[in-house]
Amino acid sequence: MDRIPILKLGRALLVSIQVDIHDRLAKALEEDLSERIVATGARGVMIDISGLEIVDSFMGRMLDNIAAVSRLLDADTVVVGMRPAVAITLVELGLSLTGVKTALNVERGMTLIGSGQYEEIEGDDAPGGGDERDEG
Amino acid sequence: MPIRESDDVVRVRQAVRVQAVAAGLGLVDQTKIVTAASELARNTLDYGLGGTVRIETFTGNPRRGVRLTFEDNGPGIPDLERALTDGYTTGGGLGLGLSGARRLCNEFEIESVVGQGTRITIARWK
Ligand SMILES: Nc1ncnc2c1ncn2[C@@H]1O[C@H](COP(=O)(O)OP(=O)(O)O)[C@@H](O)[C@H]1O
Ligand SMILES: [Mg+2]
């Protein structure tokens, strides 16, 4: 895998990290996401990390960066599905991810970023997509 | 096992997980030692210019756990106390790898000689 897929869900972008990824892939995701926020005019970014068995300082910094960049681009970021053992470990590592919003699951995450439009999972051509455009 | 590229860091995480499970560590302890291993493997790669890790389990009385030894022949660390301070980085990181790994483990030993390299041993047990 050389790219992590980014889905468009209504006015939000959804990324699901399902396997352990190496640093270059994480870096690529950071760049891809900022481009897609601009290209789609997305108002929210949801990152599902329920598949991640650990989050270390590199990945933590990536999540923080994504949140900071999307804030500048007028989009909210929410990280969902963090495992309890991961949360405990992150705090002891010294990383509290204060700049990142979190939610327990995708549904709550969608509420948090104000985009509950699951029916638009088809993405670009779905009716009601408003003025959004997606080059991806 | 070798640590030469960023895929190797992923492999180290996976191998440490397997051994932590085999040693009978609980989920939180597994997560802590794997996270510490990830930090140290990345340092070995990024700062130590590559190196190795040895993974051992111990199941003796009274403790069961995993011990990891990271070794590289890189530039070494001139000021260990500073390198172990939260937030200290020479590479634009968060500076939490060494200090965080120390907090996540029951045992943490570091030896470093400038111009020769660095050896770090950590262990987590139940
Ligand atoms: N194996 C190593 N060889 C040489 N220097 C190292 C090594 N590991 C860590 N360091 C030094 O210690 C500093 C702190 O490391 P760390 O706490 O992991 O933070 P970061 O990786 O974010 O810089 C590094 O920036 C580097 O200068
Ligand atoms: Mg580090």
mmCIF file of C-alpha atoms and ligand atoms in Angstrom:
data_model
loop_
_atom_site.group_PDB
_atom_site.id
_atom_site.type_symbol
_atom_site.label_atom_id
_atom_site.label_comp_id
_atom_site.label_asym_id
_atom_site.label_seq_id
_atom_site.Cartn_x
_atom_site.Cartn_y
_atom_site.Cartn_z
ATOM 1 C CA MET A 1 0.000 0.000 0.000
ATOM 2 C CA ASP A 2 1.513 3.335 -0.969
ATOM 3 C CA ARG A 3 -1.466 5.564 -0.148
ATOM 4 C CA ILE A 4 -4.204 5.506 2.467
ATOM 5 C CA PRO A 5 -7.619 5.961 0.833
ATOM 6 C CA ILE A 6 -9.590 9.105 1.655
ATOM 7 C CA LEU A 7 -13.373 8.825 1.357
ATOM 8 C CA LYS A 8 -15.790 11.673 0.995
ATOM 9 C CA LEU A 9 -18.860 11.433 3.215
ATOM 10 C CA GLY A 10 -21.180 14.343 2.635
ATOM 11 C CA ARG A 11 -19.208 17.428 3.579
ATOM 12 C CA ALA A 12 -16.582 15.456 5.425
ATOM 13 C CA LEU A 13 -13.542 13.423 4.547
ATOM 14 C CA LEU A 14 -13.072 10.059 6.178
ATOM 15 C CA VAL A 15 -9.829 8.226 6.623
ATOM 16 C CA SER A 16 -9.650 4.847 8.213
ATOM 17 C CA ILE A 17 -6.228 3.638 9.242
ATOM 18 C CA GLN A 18 -6.720 -0.080 9.452
ATOM 19 C CA VAL A 19 -3.202 -1.406 9.635
ATOM 20 C CA ASP A 20 0.079 -0.394 11.156
ATOM 21 C CA ILE A 21 1.636 2.089 8.735
ATOM 22 C CA HIS A 22 5.195 3.243 8.304
ATOM 23 C CA ASP A 23 6.301 6.847 8.698
ATOM 24 C CA ARG A 24 6.474 7.745 5.007
ATOM 25 C CA LEU A 25 2.906 6.591 4.489
ATOM 26 C CA ALA A 26 1.761 8.664 7.468
ATOM 27 C CA LYS A 27 3.541 11.686 6.032
ATOM 28 C CA ALA A 28 1.908 11.129 2.637
ATOM 29 C CA LEU A 29 -1.502 10.977 4.292
ATOM 30 C CA GLU A 30 -0.901 14.337 5.936
ATOM 31 C CA GLU A 31 -0.161 15.913 2.561
ATOM 32 C CA ASP A 32 -2.970 14.138 0.698
ATOM 33 C CA LEU A 33 -5.507 15.232 3.290
ATOM 34 C CA SER A 34 -4.653 18.921 3.112
ATOM 35 C CA GLU A 35 -4.894 18.828 -0.675
ATOM 36 C CA ARG A 36 -8.233 17.067 -0.523
ATOM 37 C CA ILE A 37 -9.652 19.508 2.018
ATOM 38 C CA VAL A 38 -8.973 22.340 -0.391
ATOM 39 C CA ALA A 39 -10.088 20.414 -3.481
ATOM 40 C CA THR A 40 -13.391 19.293 -1.954
ATOM 41 C CA GLY A 41 -14.160 22.225 0.311
ATOM 42 C CA ALA A 42 -14.729 19.691 3.075
ATOM 43 C CA ARG A 43 -15.746 21.130 6.443
ATOM 44 C CA GLY A 44 -14.690 18.160 8.485
ATOM 45 C CA VAL A 45 -12.088 15.413 8.614
ATOM 46 C CA MET A 46 -12.624 12.215 10.500
ATOM 47 C CA ILE A 47 -9.735 9.878 11.163
ATOM 48 C CA ASP A 48 -10.676 6.430 12.366
ATOM 49 C CA ILE A 49 -7.779 4.884 14.278
ATOM 50 C CA SER A 50 -9.676 1.933 15.744
ATOM 51 C CA GLY A 51 -7.360 -0.328 13.750
ATOM 52 C CA LEU A 52 -4.217 1.103 15.325
ATOM 53 C CA GLU A 53 -2.663 -0.949 18.109
ATOM 54 C CA ILE A 54 -0.314 1.845 19.067
ATOM 55 C CA VAL A 55 0.116 5.562 18.490
ATOM 56 C CA ASP A 56 3.647 6.797 19.081
ATOM 57 C CA SER A 57 4.994 10.351 19.067
ATOM 58 C CA PHE A 58 5.409 10.366 15.293
ATOM 59 C CA MET A 59 1.830 9.336 14.646
ATOM 60 C CA GLY A 60 0.630 11.621 17.425
ATOM 61 C CA ARG A 61 2.385 14.551 15.851
ATOM 62 C CA MET A 62 0.849 13.653 12.505
ATOM 63 C CA LEU A 63 -2.658 13.723 14.021
ATOM 64 C CA ASP A 64 -1.894 17.062 15.642
ATOM 65 C CA ASN A 65 -0.561 18.461 12.365
ATOM 66 C CA ILE A 66 -3.585 17.312 10.419
ATOM 67 C CA ALA A 67 -5.860 18.977 12.972
ATOM 68 C CA ALA A 68 -3.856 22.217 12.829
ATOM 69 C CA VAL A 69 -3.688 22.329 9.040
ATOM 70 C CA SER A 70 -7.368 21.543 8.565
ATOM 71 C CA ARG A 71 -8.271 24.236 11.102
ATOM 72 C CA LEU A 72 -6.412 26.743 8.932
ATOM 73 C CA LEU A 73 -8.314 25.419 5.943
ATOM 74 C CA ASP A 74 -11.630 25.891 7.766
ATOM 75 C CA ALA A 75 -12.283 22.223 8.504
ATOM 76 C CA ASP A 76 -12.708 20.435 11.846
ATOM 77 C CA THR A 77 -10.778 17.275 12.596
ATOM 78 C CA VAL A 78 -11.972 14.528 14.847
ATOM 79 C CA VAL A 79 -10.074 11.356 15.692
ATOM 80 C CA VAL A 80 -12.329 8.423 16.443
ATOM 81 C CA GLY A 81 -11.955 4.918 17.811
ATOM 82 C CA MET A 82 -8.834 5.260 19.913
ATOM 83 C CA ARG A 83 -8.341 2.068 21.909
ATOM 84 C CA PRO A 84 -8.212 2.466 25.692
ATOM 85 C CA ALA A 85 -4.721 0.951 25.943
ATOM 86 C CA VAL A 86 -3.537 3.418 23.305
ATOM 87 C CA ALA A 87 -4.995 6.366 25.232
ATOM 88 C CA ILE A 88 -3.345 5.249 28.491
ATOM 89 C CA THR A 89 -0.008 4.798 26.745
ATOM 90 C CA LEU A 90 -0.169 8.138 24.931
ATOM 91 C CA VAL A 91 -0.655 10.038 28.159
ATOM 92 C CA GLU A 92 2.279 8.267 29.801
ATOM 93 C CA LEU A 93 4.392 8.926 26.727
ATOM 94 C CA GLY A 94 3.714 12.600 27.380
ATOM 95 C CA LEU A 95 1.401 13.293 24.481
ATOM 96 C CA SER A 96 -2.017 14.598 25.388
ATOM 97 C CA LEU A 97 -3.069 15.618 21.848
ATOM 98 C CA THR A 98 -4.723 18.755 23.186
ATOM 99 C CA GLY A 99 -5.229 20.143 19.692
ATOM 100 C CA VAL A 100 -7.171 17.118 18.494
ATOM 101 C CA LYS A 101 -10.872 16.491 19.006
ATOM 102 C CA THR A 102 -11.746 12.886 19.738
ATOM 103 C CA ALA A 103 -14.896 10.800 19.671
ATOM 104 C CA LEU A 104 -15.514 7.227 20.705
ATOM 105 C CA ASN A 105 -16.895 6.093 17.369
ATOM 106 C CA VAL A 106 -17.671 7.180 13.821
ATOM 107 C CA GLU A 107 -21.275 8.070 14.555
ATOM 108 C CA ARG A 108 -20.401 10.412 17.404
ATOM 109 C CA GLY A 109 -17.544 11.775 15.335
ATOM 110 C CA MET A 110 -19.931 12.707 12.536
ATOM 111 C CA THR A 111 -22.133 14.565 14.987
ATOM 112 C CA LEU A 112 -19.100 16.413 16.298
ATOM 113 C CA ILE A 113 -18.074 17.676 12.882
ATOM 114 C CA GLY A 114 -21.676 18.454 12.020
ATOM 115 C CA SER A 115 -22.032 16.196 9.027
ATOM 116 C CA GLY A 116 -24.399 13.295 9.404
ATOM 117 C CA GLN A 117 -24.895 12.688 5.718
ATOM 118 C CA TYR A 118 -24.099 9.011 5.431
ATOM 119 C CA GLU A 119 -26.308 8.686 2.352
ATOM 120 C CA GLU A 120 -23.793 10.667 0.390
ATOM 121 C CA ILE A 121 -21.129 8.041 0.804
ATOM 122 C CA GLU A 122 -21.145 7.630 -2.971
ATOM 123 C CA GLY A 123 -19.317 10.916 -2.974
ATOM 124 C CA ASP A 124 -18.818 13.190 -5.909
ATOM 125 C CA ASP A 125 -21.845 12.459 -8.066
ATOM 126 C CA ALA A 126 -24.334 12.005 -5.268
ATOM 127 C CA PRO A 127 -27.271 14.411 -5.426
ATOM 128 C CA GLY A 128 -27.384 17.082 -2.754
ATOM 129 C CA GLY A 129 -23.641 17.386 -2.729
ATOM 130 C CA GLY A 130 -24.159 21.114 -3.084
ATOM 131 C CA ASP A 131 -21.359 23.158 -4.467
ATOM 132 C CA GLU A 132 -18.647 20.719 -3.540
ATOM 133 C CA ARG A 133 -16.262 19.571 -6.131
ATOM 134 C CA ASP A 134 -13.809 16.760 -5.845
ATOM 135 C CA GLU A 135 -10.873 16.310 -8.116
ATOM 136 C CA GLY A 136 -9.799 13.043 -6.493
ATOM 137 C CA MET B 1 16.714 -7.914 13.742
ATOM 138 C CA PRO B 2 17.897 -5.108 11.465
ATOM 139 C CA ILE B 3 16.611 -1.534 11.508
ATOM 140 C CA ARG B 4 17.557 0.031 8.203
ATOM 141 C CA GLU B 5 14.388 1.507 6.731
ATOM 142 C CA SER B 6 11.014 2.699 7.915
ATOM 143 C CA ASP B 7 9.390 -0.665 7.102
ATOM 144 C CA ASP B 8 11.758 -2.216 9.632
ATOM 145 C CA VAL B 9 10.262 -0.009 12.349
ATOM 146 C CA VAL B 10 6.865 -1.550 11.552
ATOM 147 C CA ARG B 11 8.423 -5.032 11.692
ATOM 148 C CA VAL B 12 10.002 -4.302 15.062
ATOM 149 C CA ARG B 13 6.624 -3.215 16.450
ATOM 150 C CA GLN B 14 5.045 -6.424 15.215
ATOM 151 C CA ALA B 15 7.822 -8.664 16.515
ATOM 152 C CA VAL B 16 7.775 -7.005 19.937
ATOM 153 C CA ARG B 17 4.014 -7.447 20.100
ATOM 154 C CA VAL B 18 4.326 -11.173 19.395
ATOM 155 C CA GLN B 19 6.946 -11.588 22.117
ATOM 156 C CA ALA B 20 4.996 -9.472 24.606
ATOM 157 C CA VAL B 21 1.964 -11.691 24.082
ATOM 158 C CA ALA B 22 4.141 -14.799 24.432
ATOM 159 C CA ALA B 23 5.551 -13.460 27.701
ATOM 160 C CA GLY B 24 2.006 -13.150 29.003
ATOM 161 C CA LEU B 25 1.894 -9.356 29.305
ATOM 162 C CA GLY B 26 -1.539 -7.766 29.501
ATOM 163 C CA LEU B 27 -2.857 -5.495 26.771
ATOM 164 C CA VAL B 28 -1.797 -2.215 28.373
ATOM 165 C CA ASP B 29 1.714 -3.499 29.113
ATOM 166 C CA GLN B 30 1.983 -4.848 25.556
ATOM 167 C CA THR B 31 0.954 -1.472 24.195
ATOM 168 C CA LYS B 32 3.501 0.323 26.356
ATOM 169 C CA ILE B 33 6.469 -1.810 25.362
ATOM 170 C CA VAL B 34 5.484 -1.767 21.671
ATOM 171 C CA THR B 35 5.155 2.018 21.765
ATOM 172 C CA ALA B 36 8.529 2.402 23.477
ATOM 173 C CA ALA B 37 10.040 0.024 20.905
ATOM 174 C CA SER B 38 8.600 2.100 18.086
ATOM 175 C CA GLU B 39 10.201 5.262 19.477
ATOM 176 C CA LEU B 40 13.602 3.658 19.946
ATOM 177 C CA ALA B 41 13.561 1.875 16.594
ATOM 178 C CA ARG B 42 12.815 5.162 14.860
ATOM 179 C CA ASN B 43 15.669 6.866 16.734
ATOM 180 C CA THR B 44 18.003 4.038 15.743
ATOM 181 C CA LEU B 45 17.032 4.646 12.142
ATOM 182 C CA ASP B 46 16.874 8.446 12.081
ATOM 183 C CA TYR B 47 19.712 9.383 14.424
ATOM 184 C CA GLY B 48 21.773 6.207 14.789
ATOM 185 C CA LEU B 49 21.966 5.750 10.999
ATOM 186 C CA GLY B 50 20.510 2.275 11.323
ATOM 187 C CA GLY B 51 21.262 -0.573 13.680
ATOM 188 C CA THR B 52 19.714 -3.618 15.280
ATOM 189 C CA VAL B 53 17.350 -4.710 18.009
ATOM 190 C CA ARG B 54 17.504 -7.904 20.052
ATOM 191 C CA ILE B 55 14.218 -9.086 21.510
ATOM 192 C CA GLU B 56 14.207 -11.453 24.491
ATOM 193 C CA THR B 57 11.450 -12.754 26.704
ATOM 194 C CA PHE B 58 12.031 -13.816 30.271
ATOM 195 C CA THR B 59 9.584 -16.041 32.054
ATOM 196 C CA GLY B 60 11.488 -16.696 35.241
ATOM 197 C CA ASN B 61 10.355 -16.230 38.784
ATOM 198 C CA PRO B 62 8.962 -13.848 39.819
ATOM 199 C CA ARG B 63 8.799 -11.789 36.661
ATOM 200 C CA ARG B 64 7.634 -12.397 33.115
ATOM 201 C CA GLY B 65 8.289 -9.867 30.433
ATOM 202 C CA VAL B 66 10.206 -8.641 27.420
ATOM 203 C CA ARG B 67 13.640 -7.073 27.191
ATOM 204 C CA LEU B 68 14.827 -5.165 24.107
ATOM 205 C CA THR B 69 18.313 -4.019 23.237
ATOM 206 C CA PHE B 70 18.744 -1.398 20.519
ATOM 207 C CA GLU B 71 22.225 -0.866 19.142
ATOM 208 C CA ASP B 72 23.699 1.411 16.533
ATOM 209 C CA ASN B 73 27.116 2.635 15.439
ATOM 210 C CA GLY B 74 25.926 6.141 14.795
ATOM 211 C CA PRO B 75 27.196 9.483 16.109
ATOM 212 C CA GLY B 76 26.227 8.826 19.737
ATOM 213 C CA ILE B 77 24.537 11.234 22.125
ATOM 214 C CA PRO B 78 26.796 13.924 23.619
ATOM 215 C CA ASP B 79 24.517 14.963 26.493
ATOM 216 C CA LEU B 80 22.336 12.112 27.749
ATOM 217 C CA GLU B 81 20.580 14.140 30.391
ATOM 218 C CA ARG B 82 19.510 16.694 27.850
ATOM 219 C CA ALA B 83 18.440 14.030 25.332
ATOM 220 C CA LEU B 84 16.255 12.510 28.056
ATOM 221 C CA THR B 85 14.472 15.791 28.714
ATOM 222 C CA ASP B 86 10.881 16.053 27.479
ATOM 223 C CA GLY B 87 10.744 18.167 24.353
ATOM 224 C CA TYR B 88 14.445 18.050 23.500
ATOM 225 C CA THR B 89 15.010 17.210 19.835
ATOM 226 C CA THR B 90 17.724 17.840 17.289
ATOM 227 C CA GLY B 91 15.637 16.476 14.460
ATOM 228 C CA GLY B 92 12.430 18.475 14.540
ATOM 229 C CA GLY B 93 10.514 15.786 16.435
ATOM 230 C CA LEU B 94 8.474 16.157 19.599
ATOM 231 C CA GLY B 95 11.391 15.178 21.796
ATOM 232 C CA LEU B 96 9.319 12.575 23.619
ATOM 233 C CA GLY B 97 10.870 9.379 22.275
ATOM 234 C CA LEU B 98 13.621 8.774 24.822
ATOM 235 C CA SER B 99 11.904 10.355 27.813
ATOM 236 C CA GLY B 100 8.578 8.743 26.934
ATOM 237 C CA ALA B 101 10.123 5.309 26.397
ATOM 238 C CA ARG B 102 11.744 5.572 29.815
ATOM 239 C CA ARG B 103 8.376 6.302 31.420
ATOM 240 C CA LEU B 104 6.716 3.419 29.585
ATOM 241 C CA CYS B 105 9.173 0.782 30.816
ATOM 242 C CA ASN B 106 10.155 -0.829 34.111
ATOM 243 C CA GLU B 107 13.796 -0.834 33.128
ATOM 244 C CA PHE B 108 15.672 1.681 30.986
ATOM 245 C CA GLU B 109 19.424 1.768 30.444
ATOM 246 C CA ILE B 110 21.319 3.873 27.987
ATOM 247 C CA GLU B 111 24.964 3.905 27.007
ATOM 248 C CA SER B 112 26.275 6.189 24.332
ATOM 249 C CA VAL B 113 29.754 7.095 23.153
ATOM 250 C CA VAL B 114 30.193 10.043 20.826
ATOM 251 C CA GLY B 115 31.586 8.844 17.528
ATOM 252 C CA GLN B 116 30.897 5.182 18.356
ATOM 253 C CA GLY B 117 27.213 4.649 18.872
ATOM 254 C CA THR B 118 24.364 4.059 21.247
ATOM 255 C CA ARG B 119 22.962 1.072 23.114
ATOM 256 C CA ILE B 120 19.613 1.224 24.880
ATOM 257 C CA THR B 121 18.068 -1.614 26.870
ATOM 258 C CA ILE B 122 14.467 -1.524 28.013
ATOM 259 C CA ALA B 123 12.225 -4.052 29.699
ATOM 260 C CA ARG B 124 8.608 -4.285 30.666
ATOM 261 C CA TRP B 125 7.303 -6.985 32.955
ATOM 262 C CA LYS B 126 4.205 -7.903 34.890
HETATM 263 N N1 LIG C 1 20.289 6.421 18.577
HETATM 264 C C1 LIG C 1 20.608 7.717 18.651
HETATM 265 N N2 LIG C 1 21.776 8.187 18.167
HETATM 266 C C2 LIG C 1 22.096 9.495 18.238
HETATM 267 N N3 LIG C 1 21.275 10.441 18.778
HETATM 268 C C3 LIG C 1 20.090 10.045 19.271
HETATM 269 C C4 LIG C 1 19.680 8.684 19.244
HETATM 270 N N4 LIG C 1 18.467 8.596 19.825
HETATM 271 C C5 LIG C 1 18.123 9.846 20.189
HETATM 272 N N5 LIG C 1 19.097 10.732 19.872
HETATM 273 C C6 LIG C 1 19.106 12.177 20.171
HETATM 274 O O1 LIG C 1 18.207 12.426 21.225
HETATM 275 C C7 LIG C 1 17.223 13.395 20.823
HETATM 276 C C8 LIG C 1 15.900 13.111 21.508
HETATM 277 O O2 LIG C 1 15.326 11.914 20.986
HETATM 278 P P1 LIG C 1 13.756 11.684 21.144
HETATM 279 O O3 LIG C 1 13.405 11.897 22.584
HETATM 280 O O4 LIG C 1 13.407 10.393 20.548
HETATM 281 O O5 LIG C 1 13.111 12.899 20.351
HETATM 282 P P2 LIG C 1 12.940 13.123 18.761
HETATM 283 O O6 LIG C 1 13.079 11.790 18.080
HETATM 284 O O7 LIG C 1 11.583 13.704 18.633
HETATM 285 O O8 LIG C 1 14.027 14.078 18.354
HETATM 286 C C9 LIG C 1 17.178 13.294 19.326
HETATM 287 O O9 LIG C 1 16.710 14.484 18.732
HETATM 288 C C10 LIG C 1 18.648 13.023 18.996
HETATM 289 O O10 LIG C 1 19.395 14.205 19.011
HETATM 290 MG MG MG C 2 12.562 9.954 18.628
#
